[in-house]
């Protein structure tokens, strides 16, 4: 009997995982963000990571798991759009730091606002139920 209970719990966990995955993928905001900013998702990712702190081109390439020449092209494009600028690294004169401009910070903030907007159906869920869902998700994240 214990095996049946474990199997049912595993099935329930799989169903819950699938439901969470489907919900997130169905509500994917990448396209909305890219369209709103007129940028590819990869460029949006660069803005978002640079909002936390300036990074070198090498660090950006490592973070994106992308080739350095590709990241250089993206940074060139973002620089032409006035969203980032390169400046000398304070500790390594061979490296350049990529930093956001005021327009870049505004674009990153707009991306975050779009990504943080919950689907309408989620706003309709009673607060007590949302608190329970949040509790479970926070435990899963640990």
PDB file of C-alpha atoms in Angstrom:
ATOM      1  CA  UNK A   1       0.000   0.000   0.000  1.00  0.00           C
ATOM      2  CA  UNK A   2       2.881   2.361   0.748  1.00  0.00           C
ATOM      3  CA  UNK A   3       4.123   1.981  -2.834  1.00  0.00           C
ATOM      4  CA  UNK A   4       0.755   3.095  -4.185  1.00  0.00           C
ATOM      5  CA  UNK A   5       0.795   6.210  -2.007  1.00  0.00           C
ATOM      6  CA  UNK A   6       4.318   7.075  -3.123  1.00  0.00           C
ATOM      7  CA  UNK A   7       3.327   6.535  -6.762  1.00  0.00           C
ATOM      8  CA  UNK A   8       0.303   8.802  -6.323  1.00  0.00           C
ATOM      9  CA  UNK A   9       2.463  11.495  -4.703  1.00  0.00           C
ATOM     10  CA  UNK A  10       4.987  11.241  -7.534  1.00  0.00           C
ATOM     11  CA  UNK A  11       2.176  11.497 -10.086  1.00  0.00           C
ATOM     12  CA  UNK A  12       0.759  14.523  -8.267  1.00  0.00           C
ATOM     13  CA  UNK A  13       4.203  16.152  -8.175  1.00  0.00           C
ATOM     14  CA  UNK A  14       4.621  15.538 -11.915  1.00  0.00           C
ATOM     15  CA  UNK A  15       1.192  16.997 -12.654  1.00  0.00           C
ATOM     16  CA  UNK A  16       1.963  20.054 -10.508  1.00  0.00           C
ATOM     17  CA  UNK A  17       5.330  20.502 -12.224  1.00  0.00           C
ATOM     18  CA  UNK A  18       3.734  20.204 -15.668  1.00  0.00           C
ATOM     19  CA  UNK A  19       1.024  22.712 -14.725  1.00  0.00           C
ATOM     20  CA  UNK A  20       3.627  25.222 -13.469  1.00  0.00           C
ATOM     21  CA  UNK A  21       5.769  24.701 -16.558  1.00  0.00           C
ATOM     22  CA  UNK A  22       2.817  25.061 -18.929  1.00  0.00           C
ATOM     23  CA  UNK A  23       1.629  28.194 -17.150  1.00  0.00           C
ATOM     24  CA  UNK A  24       5.015  29.874 -17.341  1.00  0.00           C
ATOM     25  CA  UNK A  25       5.601  28.908 -20.965  1.00  0.00           C
ATOM     26  CA  UNK A  26       2.094  29.939 -22.011  1.00  0.00           C
ATOM     27  CA  UNK A  27       2.577  33.312 -20.335  1.00  0.00           C
ATOM     28  CA  UNK A  28       6.079  33.830 -21.728  1.00  0.00           C
ATOM     29  CA  UNK A  29       6.761  37.555 -21.854  1.00  0.00           C
ATOM     30  CA  UNK A  30       9.956  37.457 -23.918  1.00  0.00           C
ATOM     31  CA  UNK A  31       8.183  38.381 -27.141  1.00  0.00           C
ATOM     32  CA  UNK A  32       6.286  41.231 -25.459  1.00  0.00           C
ATOM     33  CA  UNK A  33       9.499  42.634 -23.981  1.00  0.00           C
ATOM     34  CA  UNK A  34      11.406  42.310 -27.257  1.00  0.00           C
ATOM     35  CA  UNK A  35       8.617  44.022 -29.180  1.00  0.00           C
ATOM     36  CA  UNK A  36       8.203  46.805 -26.602  1.00  0.00           C
ATOM     37  CA  UNK A  37      11.926  47.590 -26.632  1.00  0.00           C
ATOM     38  CA  UNK A  38      12.628  46.788 -30.276  1.00  0.00           C
ATOM     39  CA  UNK A  39      15.447  44.467 -29.207  1.00  0.00           C
ATOM     40  CA  UNK A  40      16.183  40.767 -29.453  1.00  0.00           C
ATOM     41  CA  UNK A  41      15.729  38.764 -26.259  1.00  0.00           C
ATOM     42  CA  UNK A  42      19.519  38.285 -26.008  1.00  0.00           C
ATOM     43  CA  UNK A  43      20.015  42.063 -26.015  1.00  0.00           C
ATOM     44  CA  UNK A  44      17.305  42.434 -23.382  1.00  0.00           C
ATOM     45  CA  UNK A  45      19.160  39.867 -21.258  1.00  0.00           C
ATOM     46  CA  UNK A  46      22.330  41.938 -21.552  1.00  0.00           C
ATOM     47  CA  UNK A  47      20.496  45.061 -20.383  1.00  0.00           C
ATOM     48  CA  UNK A  48      19.010  43.176 -17.454  1.00  0.00           C
ATOM     49  CA  UNK A  49      22.354  41.765 -16.302  1.00  0.00           C
ATOM     50  CA  UNK A  50      24.053  45.155 -16.738  1.00  0.00           C
ATOM     51  CA  UNK A  51      21.342  46.751 -14.593  1.00  0.00           C
ATOM     52  CA  UNK A  52      22.798  44.835 -11.652  1.00  0.00           C
ATOM     53  CA  UNK A  53      26.396  45.906 -12.344  1.00  0.00           C
ATOM     54  CA  UNK A  54      28.764  46.802 -15.178  1.00  0.00           C
ATOM     55  CA  UNK A  55      30.546  43.846 -16.738  1.00  0.00           C
ATOM     56  CA  UNK A  56      33.403  43.235 -19.136  1.00  0.00           C
ATOM     57  CA  UNK A  57      32.725  41.827 -22.586  1.00  0.00           C
ATOM     58  CA  UNK A  58      34.353  38.578 -21.470  1.00  0.00           C
ATOM     59  CA  UNK A  59      32.092  38.331 -18.415  1.00  0.00           C
ATOM     60  CA  UNK A  60      29.036  39.023 -20.584  1.00  0.00           C
ATOM     61  CA  UNK A  61      30.081  36.301 -23.029  1.00  0.00           C
ATOM     62  CA  UNK A  62      30.553  33.838 -20.168  1.00  0.00           C
ATOM     63  CA  UNK A  63      27.216  34.799 -18.597  1.00  0.00           C
ATOM     64  CA  UNK A  64      25.372  34.341 -21.907  1.00  0.00           C
ATOM     65  CA  UNK A  65      27.433  31.258 -22.826  1.00  0.00           C
ATOM     66  CA  UNK A  66      28.034  32.958 -26.169  1.00  0.00           C
ATOM     67  CA  UNK A  67      31.020  33.626 -28.387  1.00  0.00           C
ATOM     68  CA  UNK A  68      32.891  36.844 -27.619  1.00  0.00           C
ATOM     69  CA  UNK A  69      32.489  38.191 -31.205  1.00  0.00           C
ATOM     70  CA  UNK A  70      28.700  37.754 -30.978  1.00  0.00           C
ATOM     71  CA  UNK A  71      28.588  39.603 -27.661  1.00  0.00           C
ATOM     72  CA  UNK A  72      30.767  42.347 -29.134  1.00  0.00           C
ATOM     73  CA  UNK A  73      28.267  42.752 -31.989  1.00  0.00           C
ATOM     74  CA  UNK A  74      25.387  42.969 -29.522  1.00  0.00           C
ATOM     75  CA  UNK A  75      27.194  45.530 -27.373  1.00  0.00           C
ATOM     76  CA  UNK A  76      28.086  47.520 -30.527  1.00  0.00           C
ATOM     77  CA  UNK A  77      24.372  47.583 -31.417  1.00  0.00           C
ATOM     78  CA  UNK A  78      23.303  48.582 -27.907  1.00  0.00           C
ATOM     79  CA  UNK A  79      25.969  51.277 -27.900  1.00  0.00           C
ATOM     80  CA  UNK A  80      24.724  52.675 -31.242  1.00  0.00           C
ATOM     81  CA  UNK A  81      21.227  52.794 -29.761  1.00  0.00           C
ATOM     82  CA  UNK A  82      22.543  54.808 -26.801  1.00  0.00           C
ATOM     83  CA  UNK A  83      21.716  52.092 -24.247  1.00  0.00           C
ATOM     84  CA  UNK A  84      25.245  51.162 -23.130  1.00  0.00           C
ATOM     85  CA  UNK A  85      28.717  52.589 -23.235  1.00  0.00           C
ATOM     86  CA  UNK A  86      32.166  51.144 -22.855  1.00  0.00           C
ATOM     87  CA  UNK A  87      34.605  52.661 -20.422  1.00  0.00           C
ATOM     88  CA  UNK A  88      38.055  51.682 -19.227  1.00  0.00           C
ATOM     89  CA  UNK A  89      38.133  49.038 -16.510  1.00  0.00           C
ATOM     90  CA  UNK A  90      39.479  50.623 -13.314  1.00  0.00           C
ATOM     91  CA  UNK A  91      41.749  47.651 -12.489  1.00  0.00           C
ATOM     92  CA  UNK A  92      42.568  46.106 -15.872  1.00  0.00           C
ATOM     93  CA  UNK A  93      43.621  48.573 -18.535  1.00  0.00           C
ATOM     94  CA  UNK A  94      43.274  45.878 -21.234  1.00  0.00           C
ATOM     95  CA  UNK A  95      39.569  45.432 -20.501  1.00  0.00           C
ATOM     96  CA  UNK A  96      36.537  47.637 -21.035  1.00  0.00           C
ATOM     97  CA  UNK A  97      33.530  47.749 -18.759  1.00  0.00           C
ATOM     98  CA  UNK A  98      30.123  47.869 -20.359  1.00  0.00           C
ATOM     99  CA  UNK A  99      27.728  50.092 -18.421  1.00  0.00           C
ATOM    100  CA  UNK A 100      24.160  51.185 -18.951  1.00  0.00           C
ATOM    101  CA  UNK A 101      23.346  54.736 -19.933  1.00  0.00           C
ATOM    102  CA  UNK A 102      20.286  56.458 -18.467  1.00  0.00           C
ATOM    103  CA  UNK A 103      18.325  55.244 -21.514  1.00  0.00           C
ATOM    104  CA  UNK A 104      19.655  51.718 -20.935  1.00  0.00           C
ATOM    105  CA  UNK A 105      18.568  51.800 -17.290  1.00  0.00           C
ATOM    106  CA  UNK A 106      15.109  52.953 -18.384  1.00  0.00           C
ATOM    107  CA  UNK A 107      14.896  50.148 -20.965  1.00  0.00           C
ATOM    108  CA  UNK A 108      15.991  47.540 -18.399  1.00  0.00           C
ATOM    109  CA  UNK A 109      13.400  48.865 -15.943  1.00  0.00           C
ATOM    110  CA  UNK A 110      10.693  48.691 -18.619  1.00  0.00           C
ATOM    111  CA  UNK A 111      11.680  45.091 -19.381  1.00  0.00           C
ATOM    112  CA  UNK A 112      11.425  44.186 -15.688  1.00  0.00           C
ATOM    113  CA  UNK A 113       8.010  45.865 -15.422  1.00  0.00           C
ATOM    114  CA  UNK A 114       6.684  43.832 -18.348  1.00  0.00           C
ATOM    115  CA  UNK A 115       8.192  40.596 -17.039  1.00  0.00           C
ATOM    116  CA  UNK A 116       6.813  41.207 -13.537  1.00  0.00           C
ATOM    117  CA  UNK A 117       3.242  41.820 -14.703  1.00  0.00           C
ATOM    118  CA  UNK A 118       1.198  38.780 -13.630  1.00  0.00           C
ATOM    119  CA  UNK A 119      -1.378  37.264 -15.951  1.00  0.00           C
ATOM    120  CA  UNK A 120      -4.925  38.535 -15.389  1.00  0.00           C
ATOM    121  CA  UNK A 121      -6.085  35.113 -14.180  1.00  0.00           C
ATOM    122  CA  UNK A 122      -3.475  35.154 -11.401  1.00  0.00           C
ATOM    123  CA  UNK A 123      -4.708  38.522 -10.151  1.00  0.00           C
ATOM    124  CA  UNK A 124      -8.157  36.968  -9.767  1.00  0.00           C
ATOM    125  CA  UNK A 125      -6.958  34.237  -7.385  1.00  0.00           C
ATOM    126  CA  UNK A 126      -7.881  35.000  -3.744  1.00  0.00           C
ATOM    127  CA  UNK A 127      -4.987  36.330  -1.647  1.00  0.00           C
ATOM    128  CA  UNK A 128      -5.062  33.362   0.746  1.00  0.00           C
ATOM    129  CA  UNK A 129      -4.628  30.904  -2.126  1.00  0.00           C
ATOM    130  CA  UNK A 130      -1.872  33.031  -3.701  1.00  0.00           C
ATOM    131  CA  UNK A 131      -0.054  33.087  -0.351  1.00  0.00           C
ATOM    132  CA  UNK A 132      -0.192  29.271  -0.239  1.00  0.00           C
ATOM    133  CA  UNK A 133       1.130  28.987  -3.813  1.00  0.00           C
ATOM    134  CA  UNK A 134       3.896  31.476  -3.048  1.00  0.00           C
ATOM    135  CA  UNK A 135       4.839  29.535   0.089  1.00  0.00           C
ATOM    136  CA  UNK A 136       5.221  26.324  -1.922  1.00  0.00           C
ATOM    137  CA  UNK A 137       7.215  28.046  -4.693  1.00  0.00           C
ATOM    138  CA  UNK A 138       9.551  29.693  -2.194  1.00  0.00           C
ATOM    139  CA  UNK A 139      10.181  26.323  -0.508  1.00  0.00           C
ATOM    140  CA  UNK A 140      10.912  24.767  -3.909  1.00  0.00           C
ATOM    141  CA  UNK A 141      13.391  27.547  -4.694  1.00  0.00           C
ATOM    142  CA  UNK A 142      15.477  26.813  -1.588  1.00  0.00           C
TER     143      UNK A 142
END
